[in-house]
Amino acid sequence: MSAFATFRRPATIAIAVAATIGLAACGGRERPQADLAAAQVTTIGVNSYLWRAALDAVSFAPLLQADSNGGVIVTDWYANPSNPGERVKMTITILDSDLRADALRVAASRQINRGGSWVDAPIQAATVQKLEDIILTKARELRRQAVS
């Protein structure tokens, strides 16, 4: 038994020293820093700059759905207080994790009040295009702020 005890203590010390040396070698390498302003940010499933810009752009309207993993934002009907006879509803879809113009799709519906009931009315394509431009401009601005 005493022979076992004499080998046990040096073996334990040798294992502890080897483990310490092995762990010390791991700390020598620095991890690369993440680029927070990268064009591709996927912590929420879609590009975070487009997501935040889209939420900001439609913040005036009540939200029905906001799915950051799927990249879908759906607003409820919104009537401008200065024009209560007209209302709009928007759906914004972010299609990609890259900050690109083709990664964004905006759809809008418009209704007008005729005789107490809401009737679908056409919406100008320029209106949808303007909302897309607002979102893309805001997303680029958010990215620039993250870089500086």
PDB file of N, CA and C in Angstrom, residues 55-64 73-79 88-90:
ATOM      1  N   LEU A  55     -39.246  48.780 -38.324  1.00  0.00           N
ATOM      2  CA  LEU A  55     -40.072  49.044 -37.137  1.00  0.00           C
ATOM      3  C   LEU A  55     -40.204  50.544 -36.875  1.00  0.00           C
ATOM      4  N   ASP A  56     -39.113  51.264 -37.071  1.00  0.00           N
ATOM      5  CA  ASP A  56     -39.134  52.709 -36.876  1.00  0.00           C
ATOM      6  C   ASP A  56     -40.036  53.392 -37.900  1.00  0.00           C
ATOM      7  N   ALA A  57     -39.991  52.926 -39.141  1.00  0.00           N
ATOM      8  CA  ALA A  57     -40.771  53.550 -40.212  1.00  0.00           C
ATOM      9  C   ALA A  57     -42.275  53.391 -40.024  1.00  0.00           C
ATOM     10  N   VAL A  58     -42.709  52.298 -39.430  1.00  0.00           N
ATOM     11  CA  VAL A  58     -44.149  52.071 -39.245  1.00  0.00           C
ATOM     12  C   VAL A  58     -44.573  52.236 -37.785  1.00  0.00           C
ATOM     13  N   SER A  59     -43.752  52.908 -36.997  1.00  0.00           N
ATOM     14  CA  SER A  59     -44.047  53.053 -35.569  1.00  0.00           C
ATOM     15  C   SER A  59     -45.302  53.880 -35.299  1.00  0.00           C
ATOM     16  N   PHE A  60     -45.776  54.617 -36.278  1.00  0.00           N
ATOM     17  CA  PHE A  60     -46.987  55.418 -36.107  1.00  0.00           C
ATOM     18  C   PHE A  60     -48.244  54.553 -36.115  1.00  0.00           C
ATOM     19  N   ALA A  61     -48.156  53.350 -36.670  1.00  0.00           N
ATOM     20  CA  ALA A  61     -49.317  52.469 -36.798  1.00  0.00           C
ATOM     21  C   ALA A  61     -49.240  51.347 -35.769  1.00  0.00           C
ATOM     22  N   PRO A  62     -50.389  50.871 -35.296  1.00  0.00           N
ATOM     23  CA  PRO A  62     -50.364  49.736 -34.353  1.00  0.00           C
ATOM     24  C   PRO A  62     -49.923  48.456 -35.062  1.00  0.00           C
ATOM     25  N   LEU A  63     -49.151  47.638 -34.352  1.00  0.00           N
ATOM     26  CA  LEU A  63     -48.638  46.398 -34.930  1.00  0.00           C
ATOM     27  C   LEU A  63     -49.590  45.235 -34.654  1.00  0.00           C
ATOM     28  N   LEU A  64     -49.816  44.428 -35.671  1.00  0.00           N
ATOM     29  CA  LEU A  64     -50.550  43.173 -35.497  1.00  0.00           C
ATOM     30  C   LEU A  64     -49.593  42.016 -35.284  1.00  0.00           C
ATOM     31  N   ILE A  73     -43.384  42.088 -40.607  1.00  0.00           N
ATOM     32  CA  ILE A  73     -44.046  43.099 -39.780  1.00  0.00           C
ATOM     33  C   ILE A  73     -45.381  43.405 -40.445  1.00  0.00           C
ATOM     34  N   VAL A  74     -46.462  43.269 -39.692  1.00  0.00           N
ATOM     35  CA  VAL A  74     -47.796  43.566 -40.207  1.00  0.00           C
ATOM     36  C   VAL A  74     -48.433  44.589 -39.277  1.00  0.00           C
ATOM     37  N   THR A  75     -48.882  45.693 -39.850  1.00  0.00           N
ATOM     38  CA  THR A  75     -49.560  46.703 -39.040  1.00  0.00           C
ATOM     39  C   THR A  75     -51.065  46.480 -39.115  1.00  0.00           C
ATOM     40  N   ASP A  76     -51.755  47.044 -38.161  1.00  0.00           N
ATOM     41  CA  ASP A  76     -53.209  47.081 -38.200  1.00  0.00           C
ATOM     42  C   ASP A  76     -53.609  48.276 -39.057  1.00  0.00           C
ATOM     43  N   TRP A  77     -54.878  48.429 -39.300  1.00  0.00           N
ATOM     44  CA  TRP A  77     -55.354  49.576 -40.075  1.00  0.00           C
ATOM     45  C   TRP A  77     -55.031  50.857 -39.315  1.00  0.00           C
ATOM     46  N   TYR A  78     -54.535  51.844 -40.045  1.00  0.00           N
ATOM     47  CA  TYR A  78     -54.195  53.136 -39.455  1.00  0.00           C
ATOM     48  C   TYR A  78     -54.901  54.235 -40.249  1.00  0.00           C
ATOM     49  N   ALA A  79     -55.633  55.073 -39.523  1.00  0.00           N
ATOM     50  CA  ALA A  79     -56.288  56.231 -40.133  1.00  0.00           C
ATOM     51  C   ALA A  79     -55.625  57.492 -39.598  1.00  0.00           C
ATOM     52  N   VAL A  88     -54.909  52.858 -43.947  1.00  0.00           N
ATOM     53  CA  VAL A  88     -53.923  52.023 -44.629  1.00  0.00           C
ATOM     54  C   VAL A  88     -53.456  50.908 -43.700  1.00  0.00           C
ATOM     55  N   LYS A  89     -53.006  49.848 -44.321  1.00  0.00           N
ATOM     56  CA  LYS A  89     -52.449  48.702 -43.607  1.00  0.00           C
ATOM     57  C   LYS A  89     -51.204  48.283 -44.374  1.00  0.00           C
ATOM     58  N   MET A  90     -50.104  48.000 -43.659  1.00  0.00           N
ATOM     59  CA  MET A  90     -48.843  47.685 -44.318  1.00  0.00           C
ATOM     60  C   MET A  90     -48.298  46.336 -43.869  1.00  0.00           C
TER      61      MET A  90
END
